[in-house]
Tab-separated table of C-alpha atoms and ligand atoms in Angstrom:
chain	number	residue	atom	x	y	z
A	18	UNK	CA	103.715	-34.338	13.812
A	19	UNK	CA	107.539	-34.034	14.099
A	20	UNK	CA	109.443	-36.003	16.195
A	21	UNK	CA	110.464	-34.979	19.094
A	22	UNK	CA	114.106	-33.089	19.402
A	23	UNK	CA	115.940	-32.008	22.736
A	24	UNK	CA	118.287	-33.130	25.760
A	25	UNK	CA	115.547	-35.071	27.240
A	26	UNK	CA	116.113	-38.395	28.088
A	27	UNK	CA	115.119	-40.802	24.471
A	28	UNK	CA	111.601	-41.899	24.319
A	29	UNK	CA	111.220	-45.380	23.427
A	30	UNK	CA	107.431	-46.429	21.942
A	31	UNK	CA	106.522	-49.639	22.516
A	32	UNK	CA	104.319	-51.797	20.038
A	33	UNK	CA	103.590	-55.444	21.790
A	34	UNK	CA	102.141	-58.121	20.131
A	35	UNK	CA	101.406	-61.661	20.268
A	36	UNK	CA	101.069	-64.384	23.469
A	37	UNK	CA	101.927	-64.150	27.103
A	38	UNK	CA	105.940	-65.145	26.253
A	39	UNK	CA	106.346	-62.140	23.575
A	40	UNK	CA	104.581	-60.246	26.317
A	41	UNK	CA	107.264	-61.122	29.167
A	42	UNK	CA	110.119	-60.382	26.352
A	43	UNK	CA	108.470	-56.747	26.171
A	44	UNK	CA	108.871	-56.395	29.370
A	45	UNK	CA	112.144	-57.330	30.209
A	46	UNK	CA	112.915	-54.914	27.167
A	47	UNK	CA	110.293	-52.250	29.040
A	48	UNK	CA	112.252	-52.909	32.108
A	49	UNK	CA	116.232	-52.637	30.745
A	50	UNK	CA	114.799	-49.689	29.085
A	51	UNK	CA	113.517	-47.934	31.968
A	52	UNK	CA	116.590	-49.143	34.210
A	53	UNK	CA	118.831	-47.593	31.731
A	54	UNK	CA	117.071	-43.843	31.956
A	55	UNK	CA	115.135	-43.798	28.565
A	56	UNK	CA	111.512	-43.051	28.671
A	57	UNK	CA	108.932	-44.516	27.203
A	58	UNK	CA	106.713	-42.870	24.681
A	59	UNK	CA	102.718	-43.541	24.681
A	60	UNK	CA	102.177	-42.416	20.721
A	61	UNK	CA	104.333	-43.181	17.961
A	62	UNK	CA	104.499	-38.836	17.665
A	63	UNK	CA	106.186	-38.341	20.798
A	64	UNK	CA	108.470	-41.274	20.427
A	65	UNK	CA	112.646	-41.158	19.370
A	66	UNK	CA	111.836	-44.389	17.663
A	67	UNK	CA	109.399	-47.046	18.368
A	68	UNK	CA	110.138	-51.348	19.354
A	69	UNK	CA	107.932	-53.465	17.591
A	70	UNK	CA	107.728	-57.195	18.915
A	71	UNK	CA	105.805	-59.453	16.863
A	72	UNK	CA	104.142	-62.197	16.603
A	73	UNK	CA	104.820	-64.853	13.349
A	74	UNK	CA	102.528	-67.498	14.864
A	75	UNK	CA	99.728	-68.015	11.947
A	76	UNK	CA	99.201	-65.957	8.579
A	77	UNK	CA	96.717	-63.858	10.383
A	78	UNK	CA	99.221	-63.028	13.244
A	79	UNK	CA	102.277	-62.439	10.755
A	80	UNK	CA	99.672	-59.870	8.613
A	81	UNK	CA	99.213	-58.077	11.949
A	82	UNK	CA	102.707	-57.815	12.469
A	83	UNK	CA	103.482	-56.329	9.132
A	84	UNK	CA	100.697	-53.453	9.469
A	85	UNK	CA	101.791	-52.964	13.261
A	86	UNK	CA	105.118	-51.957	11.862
A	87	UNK	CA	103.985	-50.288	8.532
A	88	UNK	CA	101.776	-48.258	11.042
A	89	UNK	CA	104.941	-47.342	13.449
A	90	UNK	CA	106.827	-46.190	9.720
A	91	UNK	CA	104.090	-43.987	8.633
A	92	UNK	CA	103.633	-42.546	12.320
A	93	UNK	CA	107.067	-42.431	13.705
A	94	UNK	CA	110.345	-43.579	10.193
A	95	UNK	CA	112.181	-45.174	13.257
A	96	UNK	CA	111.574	-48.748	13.864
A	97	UNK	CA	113.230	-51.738	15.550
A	98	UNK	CA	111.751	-55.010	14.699
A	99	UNK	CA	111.583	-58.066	17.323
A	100	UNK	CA	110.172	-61.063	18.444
A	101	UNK	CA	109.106	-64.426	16.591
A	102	UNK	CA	108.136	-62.714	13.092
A	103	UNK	CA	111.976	-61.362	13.687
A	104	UNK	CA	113.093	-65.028	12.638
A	105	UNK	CA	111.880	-64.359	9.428
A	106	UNK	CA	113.698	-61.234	8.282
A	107	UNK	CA	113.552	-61.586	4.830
A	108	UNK	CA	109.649	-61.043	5.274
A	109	UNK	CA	110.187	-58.104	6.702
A	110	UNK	CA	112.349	-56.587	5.104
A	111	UNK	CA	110.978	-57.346	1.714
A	112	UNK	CA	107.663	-55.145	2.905
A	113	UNK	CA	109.730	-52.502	5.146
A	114	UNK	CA	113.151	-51.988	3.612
A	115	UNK	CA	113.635	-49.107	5.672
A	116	UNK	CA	113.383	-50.608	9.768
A	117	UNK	CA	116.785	-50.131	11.105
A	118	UNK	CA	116.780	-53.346	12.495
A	119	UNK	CA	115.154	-56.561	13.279
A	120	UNK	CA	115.939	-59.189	16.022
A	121	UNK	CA	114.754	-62.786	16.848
A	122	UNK	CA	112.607	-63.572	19.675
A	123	UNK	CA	114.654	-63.008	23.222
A	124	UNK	CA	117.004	-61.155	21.496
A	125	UNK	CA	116.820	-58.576	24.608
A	126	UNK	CA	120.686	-57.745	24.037
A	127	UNK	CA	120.554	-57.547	20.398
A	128	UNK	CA	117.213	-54.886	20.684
A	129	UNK	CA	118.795	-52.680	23.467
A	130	UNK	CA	122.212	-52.340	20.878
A	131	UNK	CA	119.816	-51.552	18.210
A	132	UNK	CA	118.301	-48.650	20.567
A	133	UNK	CA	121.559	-47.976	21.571
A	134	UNK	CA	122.596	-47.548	17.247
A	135	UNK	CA	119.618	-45.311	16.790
A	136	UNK	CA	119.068	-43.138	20.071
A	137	UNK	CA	122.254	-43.270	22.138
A	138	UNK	CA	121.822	-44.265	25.806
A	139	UNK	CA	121.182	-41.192	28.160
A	140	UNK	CA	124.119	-40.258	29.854
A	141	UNK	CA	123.441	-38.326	33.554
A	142	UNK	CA	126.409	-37.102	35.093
A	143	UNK	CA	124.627	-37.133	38.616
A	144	UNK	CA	123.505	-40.728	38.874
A	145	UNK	CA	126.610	-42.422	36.425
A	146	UNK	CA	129.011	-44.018	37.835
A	147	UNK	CA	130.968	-43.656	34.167
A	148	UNK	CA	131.608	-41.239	31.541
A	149	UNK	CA	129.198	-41.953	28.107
A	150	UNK	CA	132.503	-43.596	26.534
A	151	UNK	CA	132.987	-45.663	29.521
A	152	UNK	CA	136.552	-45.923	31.761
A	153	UNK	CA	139.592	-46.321	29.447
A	154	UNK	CA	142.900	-47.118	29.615
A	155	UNK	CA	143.994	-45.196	26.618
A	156	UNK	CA	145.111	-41.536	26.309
A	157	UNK	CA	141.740	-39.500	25.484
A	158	UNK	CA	142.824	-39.112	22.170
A	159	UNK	CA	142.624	-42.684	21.390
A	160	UNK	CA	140.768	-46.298	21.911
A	161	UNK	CA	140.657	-49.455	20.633
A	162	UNK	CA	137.480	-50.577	19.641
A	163	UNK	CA	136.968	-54.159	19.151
A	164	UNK	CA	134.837	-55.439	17.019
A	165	UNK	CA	134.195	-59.326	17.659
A	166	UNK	CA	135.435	-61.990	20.108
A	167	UNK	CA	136.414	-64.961	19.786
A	168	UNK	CA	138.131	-67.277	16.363
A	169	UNK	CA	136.903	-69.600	13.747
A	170	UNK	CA	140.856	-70.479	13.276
A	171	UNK	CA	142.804	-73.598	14.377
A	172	UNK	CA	146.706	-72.049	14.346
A	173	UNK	CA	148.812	-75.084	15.570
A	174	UNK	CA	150.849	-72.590	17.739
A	175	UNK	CA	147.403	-70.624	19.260
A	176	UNK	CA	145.118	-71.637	21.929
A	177	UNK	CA	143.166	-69.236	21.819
A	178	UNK	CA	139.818	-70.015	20.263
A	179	UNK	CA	139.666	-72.858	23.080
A	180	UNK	CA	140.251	-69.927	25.647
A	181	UNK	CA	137.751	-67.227	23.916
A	182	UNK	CA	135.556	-69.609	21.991
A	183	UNK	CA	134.762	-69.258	17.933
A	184	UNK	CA	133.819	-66.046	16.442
A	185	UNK	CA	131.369	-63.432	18.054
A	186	UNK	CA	130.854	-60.418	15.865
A	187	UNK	CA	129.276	-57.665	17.657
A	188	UNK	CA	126.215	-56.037	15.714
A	189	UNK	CA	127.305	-53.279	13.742
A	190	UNK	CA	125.058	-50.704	14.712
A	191	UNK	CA	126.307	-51.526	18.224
A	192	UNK	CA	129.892	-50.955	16.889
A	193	UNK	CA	128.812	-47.661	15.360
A	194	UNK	CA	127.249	-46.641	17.898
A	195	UNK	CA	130.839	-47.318	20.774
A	196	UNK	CA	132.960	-45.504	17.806
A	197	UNK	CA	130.397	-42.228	17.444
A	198	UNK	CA	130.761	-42.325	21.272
A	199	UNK	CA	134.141	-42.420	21.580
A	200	UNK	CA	134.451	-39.577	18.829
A	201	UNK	CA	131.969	-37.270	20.613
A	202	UNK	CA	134.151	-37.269	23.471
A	203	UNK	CA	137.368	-36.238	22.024
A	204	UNK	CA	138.977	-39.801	20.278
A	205	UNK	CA	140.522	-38.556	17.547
A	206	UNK	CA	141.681	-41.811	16.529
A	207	UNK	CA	140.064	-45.622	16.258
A	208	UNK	CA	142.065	-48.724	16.535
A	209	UNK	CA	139.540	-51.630	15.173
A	210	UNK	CA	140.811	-54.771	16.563
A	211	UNK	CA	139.458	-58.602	17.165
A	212	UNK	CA	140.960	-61.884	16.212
A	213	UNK	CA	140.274	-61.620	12.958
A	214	UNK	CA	138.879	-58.439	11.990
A	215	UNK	CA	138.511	-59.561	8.683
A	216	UNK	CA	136.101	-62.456	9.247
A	217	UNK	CA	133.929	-60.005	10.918
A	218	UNK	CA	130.384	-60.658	10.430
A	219	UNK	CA	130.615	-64.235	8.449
A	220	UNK	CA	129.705	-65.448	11.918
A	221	UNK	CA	126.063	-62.990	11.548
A	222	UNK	CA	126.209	-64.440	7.682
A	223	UNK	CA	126.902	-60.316	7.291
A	224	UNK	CA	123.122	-59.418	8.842
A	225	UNK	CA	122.062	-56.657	7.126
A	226	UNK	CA	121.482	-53.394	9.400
A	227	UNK	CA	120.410	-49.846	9.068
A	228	UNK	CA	122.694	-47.049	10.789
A	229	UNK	CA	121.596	-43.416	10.512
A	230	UNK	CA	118.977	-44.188	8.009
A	231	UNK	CA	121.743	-45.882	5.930
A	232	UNK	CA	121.362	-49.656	4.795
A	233	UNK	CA	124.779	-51.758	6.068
A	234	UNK	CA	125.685	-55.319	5.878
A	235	UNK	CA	127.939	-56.488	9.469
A	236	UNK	CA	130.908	-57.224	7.826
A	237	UNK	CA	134.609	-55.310	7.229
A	238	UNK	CA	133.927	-53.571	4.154
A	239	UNK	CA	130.968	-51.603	5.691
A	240	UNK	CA	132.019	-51.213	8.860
A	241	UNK	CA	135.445	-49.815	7.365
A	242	UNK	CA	133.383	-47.377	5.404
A	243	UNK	CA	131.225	-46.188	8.234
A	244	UNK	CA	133.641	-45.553	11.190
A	245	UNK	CA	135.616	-43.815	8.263
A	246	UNK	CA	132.658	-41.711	7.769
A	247	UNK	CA	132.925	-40.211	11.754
A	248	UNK	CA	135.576	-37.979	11.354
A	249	UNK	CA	138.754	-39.822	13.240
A	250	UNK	CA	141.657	-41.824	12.223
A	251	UNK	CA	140.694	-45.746	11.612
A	252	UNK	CA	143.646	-48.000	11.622
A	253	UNK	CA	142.555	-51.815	10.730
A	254	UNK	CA	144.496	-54.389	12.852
A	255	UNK	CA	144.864	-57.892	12.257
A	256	UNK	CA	143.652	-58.617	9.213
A	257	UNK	CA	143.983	-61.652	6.715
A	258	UNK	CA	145.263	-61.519	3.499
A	259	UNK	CA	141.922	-62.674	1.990
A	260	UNK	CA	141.137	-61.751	-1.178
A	261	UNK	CA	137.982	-59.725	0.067
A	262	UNK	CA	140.660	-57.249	1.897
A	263	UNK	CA	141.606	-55.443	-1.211
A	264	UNK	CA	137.615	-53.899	-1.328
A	265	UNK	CA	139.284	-52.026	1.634
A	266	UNK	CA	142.286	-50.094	-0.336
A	267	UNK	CA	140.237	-47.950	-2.230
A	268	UNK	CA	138.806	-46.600	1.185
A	269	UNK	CA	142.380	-45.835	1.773
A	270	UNK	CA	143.715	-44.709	-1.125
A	271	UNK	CA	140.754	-42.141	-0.664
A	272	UNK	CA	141.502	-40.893	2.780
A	273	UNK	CA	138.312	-42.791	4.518
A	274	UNK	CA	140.571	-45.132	6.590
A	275	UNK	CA	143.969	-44.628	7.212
A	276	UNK	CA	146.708	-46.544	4.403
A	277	UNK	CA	147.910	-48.675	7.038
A	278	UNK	CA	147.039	-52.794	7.599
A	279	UNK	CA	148.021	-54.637	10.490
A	280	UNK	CA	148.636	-58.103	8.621
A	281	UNK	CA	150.211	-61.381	10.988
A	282	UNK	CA	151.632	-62.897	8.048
A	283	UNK	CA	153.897	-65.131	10.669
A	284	UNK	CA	155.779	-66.256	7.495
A	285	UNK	CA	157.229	-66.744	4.270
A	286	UNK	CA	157.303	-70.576	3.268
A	287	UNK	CA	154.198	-71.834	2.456
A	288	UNK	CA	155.329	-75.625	4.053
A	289	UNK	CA	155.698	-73.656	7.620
A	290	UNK	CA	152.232	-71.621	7.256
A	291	UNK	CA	150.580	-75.058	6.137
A	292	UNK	CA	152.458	-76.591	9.297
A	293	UNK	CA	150.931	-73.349	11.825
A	294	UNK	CA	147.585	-73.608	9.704
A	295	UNK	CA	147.447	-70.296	9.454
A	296	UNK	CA	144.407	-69.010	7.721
A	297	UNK	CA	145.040	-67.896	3.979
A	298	UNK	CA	148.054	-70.170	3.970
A	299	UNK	CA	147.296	-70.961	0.496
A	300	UNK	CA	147.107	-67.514	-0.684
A	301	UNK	CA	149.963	-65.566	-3.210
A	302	UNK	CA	150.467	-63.174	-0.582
A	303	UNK	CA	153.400	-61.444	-2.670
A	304	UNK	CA	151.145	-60.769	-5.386
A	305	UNK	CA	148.603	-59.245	-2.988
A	306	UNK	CA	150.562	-56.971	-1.145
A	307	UNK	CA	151.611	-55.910	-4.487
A	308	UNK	CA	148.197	-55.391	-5.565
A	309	UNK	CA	147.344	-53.457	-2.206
A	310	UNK	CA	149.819	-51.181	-3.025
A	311	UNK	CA	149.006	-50.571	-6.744
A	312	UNK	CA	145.853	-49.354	-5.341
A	313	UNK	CA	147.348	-47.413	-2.559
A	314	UNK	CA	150.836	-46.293	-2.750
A	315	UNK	CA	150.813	-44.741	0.267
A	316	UNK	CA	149.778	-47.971	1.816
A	317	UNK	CA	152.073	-49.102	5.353
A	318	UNK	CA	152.109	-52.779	5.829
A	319	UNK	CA	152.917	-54.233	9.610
A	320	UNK	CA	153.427	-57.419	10.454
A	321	UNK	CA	154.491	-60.172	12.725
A	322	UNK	CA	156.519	-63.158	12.311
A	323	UNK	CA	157.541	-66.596	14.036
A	324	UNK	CA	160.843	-67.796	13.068
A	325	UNK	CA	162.201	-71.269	14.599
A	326	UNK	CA	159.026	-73.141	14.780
A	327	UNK	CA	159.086	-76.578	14.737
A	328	UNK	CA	160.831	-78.042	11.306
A	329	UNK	CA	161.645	-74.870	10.057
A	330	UNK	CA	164.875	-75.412	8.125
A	331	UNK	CA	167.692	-73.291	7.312
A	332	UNK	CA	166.107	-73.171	4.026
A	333	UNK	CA	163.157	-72.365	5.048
A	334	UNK	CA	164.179	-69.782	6.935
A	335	UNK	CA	166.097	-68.260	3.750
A	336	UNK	CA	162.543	-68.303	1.981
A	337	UNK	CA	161.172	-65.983	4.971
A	338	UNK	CA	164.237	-64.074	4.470
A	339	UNK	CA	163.889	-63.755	0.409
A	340	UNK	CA	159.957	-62.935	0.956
A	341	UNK	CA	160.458	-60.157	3.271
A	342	UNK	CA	162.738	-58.821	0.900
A	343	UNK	CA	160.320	-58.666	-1.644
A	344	UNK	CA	157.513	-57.876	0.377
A	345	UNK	CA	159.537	-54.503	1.890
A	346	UNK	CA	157.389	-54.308	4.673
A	347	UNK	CA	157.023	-51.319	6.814
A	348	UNK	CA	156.979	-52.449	10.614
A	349	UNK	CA	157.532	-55.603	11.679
A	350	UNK	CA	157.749	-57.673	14.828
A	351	UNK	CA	159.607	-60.959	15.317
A	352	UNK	CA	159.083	-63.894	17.729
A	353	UNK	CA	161.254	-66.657	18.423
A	354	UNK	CA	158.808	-69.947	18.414
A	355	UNK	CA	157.958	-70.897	22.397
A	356	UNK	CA	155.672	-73.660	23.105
A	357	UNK	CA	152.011	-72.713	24.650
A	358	UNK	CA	150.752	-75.604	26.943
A	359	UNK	CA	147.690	-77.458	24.918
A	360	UNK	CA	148.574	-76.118	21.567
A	361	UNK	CA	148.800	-78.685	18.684
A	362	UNK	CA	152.130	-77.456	17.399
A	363	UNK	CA	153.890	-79.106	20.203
A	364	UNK	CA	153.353	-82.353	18.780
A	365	UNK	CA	155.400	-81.538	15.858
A	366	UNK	CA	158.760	-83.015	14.939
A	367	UNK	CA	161.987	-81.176	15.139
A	368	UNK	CA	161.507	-78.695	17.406
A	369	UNK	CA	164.403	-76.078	16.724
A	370	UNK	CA	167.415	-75.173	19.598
A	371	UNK	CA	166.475	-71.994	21.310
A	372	UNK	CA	170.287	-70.587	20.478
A	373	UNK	CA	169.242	-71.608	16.813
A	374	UNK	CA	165.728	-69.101	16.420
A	375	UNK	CA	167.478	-66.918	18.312
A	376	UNK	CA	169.919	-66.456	15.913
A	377	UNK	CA	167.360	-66.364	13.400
A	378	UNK	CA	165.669	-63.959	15.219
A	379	UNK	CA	168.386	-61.624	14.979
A	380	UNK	CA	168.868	-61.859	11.301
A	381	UNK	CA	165.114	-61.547	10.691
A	382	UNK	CA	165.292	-58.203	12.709
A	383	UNK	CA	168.460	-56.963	11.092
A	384	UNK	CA	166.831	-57.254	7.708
A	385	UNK	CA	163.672	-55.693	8.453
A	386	UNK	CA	165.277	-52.490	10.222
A	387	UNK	CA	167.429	-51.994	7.072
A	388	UNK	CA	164.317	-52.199	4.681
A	389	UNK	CA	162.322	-50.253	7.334
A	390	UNK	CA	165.113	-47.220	7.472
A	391	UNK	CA	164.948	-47.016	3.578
A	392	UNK	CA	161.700	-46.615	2.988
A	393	UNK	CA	161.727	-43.957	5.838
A	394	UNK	CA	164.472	-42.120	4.440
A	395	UNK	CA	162.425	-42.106	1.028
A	396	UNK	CA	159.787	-39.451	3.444
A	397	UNK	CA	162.139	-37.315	3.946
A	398	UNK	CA	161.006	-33.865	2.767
A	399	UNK	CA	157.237	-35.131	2.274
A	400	UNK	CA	154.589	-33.083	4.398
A	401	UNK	CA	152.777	-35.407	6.577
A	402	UNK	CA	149.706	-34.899	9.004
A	403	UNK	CA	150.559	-35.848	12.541
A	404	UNK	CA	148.467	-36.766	16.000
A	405	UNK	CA	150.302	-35.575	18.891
A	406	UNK	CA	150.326	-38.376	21.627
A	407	UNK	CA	152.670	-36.040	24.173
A	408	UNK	CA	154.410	-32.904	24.766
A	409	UNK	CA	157.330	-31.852	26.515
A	410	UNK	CA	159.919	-28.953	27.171
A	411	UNK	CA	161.763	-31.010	23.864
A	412	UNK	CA	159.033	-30.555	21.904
A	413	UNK	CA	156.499	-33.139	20.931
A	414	UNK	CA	155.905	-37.142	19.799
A	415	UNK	CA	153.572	-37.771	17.423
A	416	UNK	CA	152.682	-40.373	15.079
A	417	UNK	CA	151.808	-40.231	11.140
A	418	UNK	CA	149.066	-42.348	9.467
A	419	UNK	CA	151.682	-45.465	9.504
A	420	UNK	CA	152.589	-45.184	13.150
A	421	UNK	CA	150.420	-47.650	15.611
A	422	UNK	CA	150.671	-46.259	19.318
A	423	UNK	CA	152.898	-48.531	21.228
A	424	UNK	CA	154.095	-50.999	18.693
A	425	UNK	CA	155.349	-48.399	15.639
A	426	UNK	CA	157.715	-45.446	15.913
A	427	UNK	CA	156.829	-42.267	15.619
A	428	UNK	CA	157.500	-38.682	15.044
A	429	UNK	CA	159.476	-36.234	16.635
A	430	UNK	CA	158.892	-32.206	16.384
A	431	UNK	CA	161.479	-30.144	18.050
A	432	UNK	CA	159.212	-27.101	18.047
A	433	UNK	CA	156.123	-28.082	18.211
A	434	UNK	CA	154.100	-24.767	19.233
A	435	UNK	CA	151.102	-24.531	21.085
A	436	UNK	CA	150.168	-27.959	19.963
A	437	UNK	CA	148.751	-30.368	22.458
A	438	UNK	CA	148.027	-33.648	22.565
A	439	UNK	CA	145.565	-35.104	20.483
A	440	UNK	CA	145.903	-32.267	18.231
A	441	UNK	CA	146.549	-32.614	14.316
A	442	UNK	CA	149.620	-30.994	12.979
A	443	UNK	CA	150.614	-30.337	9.284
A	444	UNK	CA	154.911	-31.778	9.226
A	445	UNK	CA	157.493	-31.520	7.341
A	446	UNK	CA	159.904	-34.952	7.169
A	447	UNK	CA	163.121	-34.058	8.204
A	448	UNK	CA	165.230	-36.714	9.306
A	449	UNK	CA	164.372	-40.476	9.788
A	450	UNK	CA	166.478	-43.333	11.856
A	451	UNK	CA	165.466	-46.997	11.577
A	452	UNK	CA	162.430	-47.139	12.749
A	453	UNK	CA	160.971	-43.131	13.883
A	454	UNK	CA	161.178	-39.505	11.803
A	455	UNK	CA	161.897	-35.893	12.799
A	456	UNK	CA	159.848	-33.392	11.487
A	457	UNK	CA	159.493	-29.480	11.703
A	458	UNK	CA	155.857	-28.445	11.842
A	459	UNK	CA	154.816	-27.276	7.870
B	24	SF4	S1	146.608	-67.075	15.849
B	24	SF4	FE1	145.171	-68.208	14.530
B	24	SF4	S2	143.845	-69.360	15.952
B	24	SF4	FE2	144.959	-67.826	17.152
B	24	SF4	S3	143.521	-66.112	17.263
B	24	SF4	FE3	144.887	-65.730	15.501
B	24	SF4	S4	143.839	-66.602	13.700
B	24	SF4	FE4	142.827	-67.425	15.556
């Protein structure tokens, strides 16, 4: 028999197995279920997809398991795998490739965001106190979506994995499931941020998942490629220059993901990023950026940069001038060094005079606007594809694929039509200052 199709709540089988503690995780599970309006299905036929908790006590007990969920496959093709078999998930996965997921014992979050991945959580508009893509604080044509929590990195200037902890990576089908969300109800563009987006997953030792049938491993590469399957902008945000990050270009030099990386370099002399112990500090990050960009011309680099931390020379500072130069990056911000109570960098020698980074500060920022208004003048006359953030009587303010809501500039259409925001529009470059373009609509 088919499974069942329609606006009805989800229905959830349930397949419990093994002793009375498996049997008080199924129902807490039973219960969150319930509590969160899905129903729950009595044969694998009627069921949206079906929970199997299992047992991995004996041989005997781990042979049940196995048929328990090859018998939920052949029944139902949907199947979430938990409970104390669930620590062994290369056993299962070996015989049952094709469960979309499988959790430890207690994992009671980590099943509800896999039933959340595979049959989204009924939304009434009677009884809900919130809308399916919960209360933002964004425009509705775009969110941030944030990906992990926490960071595995010691910066000497950064307190905060001692505020937020080390790395949490949220699962990815839970992740997929927030951005297909968000997209249903009118996002037209993603902003993936964390820490360090692009340690995402090495804290899951990139857990292999299934979303929509599809196999996926948690970490950047994947979840790059799948958000850029859903149909909206995806603009990656703080990200490393590790050397994994160039699997990532050819998503953009396809379209996938937008050609835009949001890259804290915080500097240009190896001695200071040693001294902030930044991660990648030891990378050639001229040659990489170079790379990027052999891959994808079109690529927009932002950054941001500390200038006057402790010991930084004149010299030094020349070197951060000379690689910006070379590096010709698109957007950039530009901080003048302040101490953060309880970070190590205090403790370092030869702090610099506030009048000193200040001045430094200002040179940095001179630099970068000149290298920023030549490579806008080199749009001019390109055709570009705009989202409109706002209209007015003036016309309307947009932003192109290298334009980050609040921190980048953005584009300015003196006639903009009927457009609205959070509508596409095909432009033509016009005009460009230091840091935003005009446009006419194409
Ligand atoms: S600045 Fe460094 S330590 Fe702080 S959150 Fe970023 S990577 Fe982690």
């Amino acid at each position: 028999m088919a499974r069942r199709k329609s606006k009805a709540p989800p229905r959830i089988g349930f397949v419990s197995l093994g002793c009375p503690k498996a049997l008080v995780d199924s129902e807490r599970i039973l219960t969150q279920l319930r509590s969160e309006g899905y129903d729950i299905s009595p044969t694998y036929e009627g069921a949206d997809l079906v929970v199997v908790n299992t047992c991995g006590f004996i041989d005997s007990a781990v042979e049940e398991s196995l048929d328990a969920i090859g018998e939920a496959l052949d029944h139902n093709g949907k199947v979430i795998v938990t409970g104390c078999l669930g620590a062994r998930r290369e056993a299962i996965i070996e015989r049952h490739p094709q469960v979309l997921g499988v959790t430890g014992p207690h994992a009671y979050a980590e099943v509800m965001a896999a039933v959340h991945a595979h049959a989204p959580k009924p939304h009434d508009p009677f009884t809900d106190l919130v809308p399916p893509q919960g209360i933002r604080l964004t425009p509705r044509h775009y969110a941030y979506l944030k990906v992990s929590e926490g960071c595995n990195h010691h910066c000497s200037f950064c307190i905060i994995p001692t505020l937020r902890g080390k790395l949490v990576s949220r699962p990815i089908g839970s992740v997929l499931e927030e951005a297909a969300r968000l997209v249903g109800a009118g996002v037209r563009e993603l902003l993936v941020i964390s820490q360090d987006t692009s340690a995402y997953g090495a804290d899951l030792g990139y857990r292999p998942e299934f979303w929509e049938g599809r196999p996926l491993k948690t970490r950047f590469l994947d979840l790059a490629r799948a958000l850029g399957t859903l149909g909206a902008w995806v603009r990656l945000h703080y990200v490393y220059p590790y050397p994994h990050v160039d699997e990532v270009l050819p998503l953009m030099a396809e379209g996938l993901v937008l050609p835009y990386l949001d890259v804290p370099f915080q500097h240009g002399s190896p001695r200071i990023l040693k001294l902030m112990r930044r991660p990648a500090h030891a990378e050639n990050t001229l040659k990489r950026i170079e790379r990027w960009r052999e891959i994808c011309p079109d690529l927009t680099i932002r950054s941001t940069f500390i200038v006057g931390f402790p010991g930084e020379t004149e010299a030094e500072f020349a070197e951060l001038l000379a690689w910006l130069e070379a590096a010709r990056l698109d957007r950039v911000g530009c901080f003048t060094y302040s101490p953060v109570a309880g970070a190590a960098a205090n403790d370092l020698p030869d702090h610099v005079p506030a009048e000193v980074a200040e001045e430094r500060q200002r040179r940095f920022m001179a630099l970068a606007a000149r290298i920023s208004a030549e490579k806008l003048a080199a749009r001019v006359g390109q055709r570009m594809r705009v989202l409109v953030d706002s209209v007015s009587p003036a016309g309307a303010i947009a932003r192109g694929p290298g334009d980050a809501p609040e921190i980048d500039g953005v584009v300015k259409i003196a006639s903009a039509g009927v457009a609205r925001p959070g509508d596409f529009l095909d432009v033509t470059i016009t005009g460009s200052d230091a840091y935003d373009l005009t446009a006419v609509p194409a």
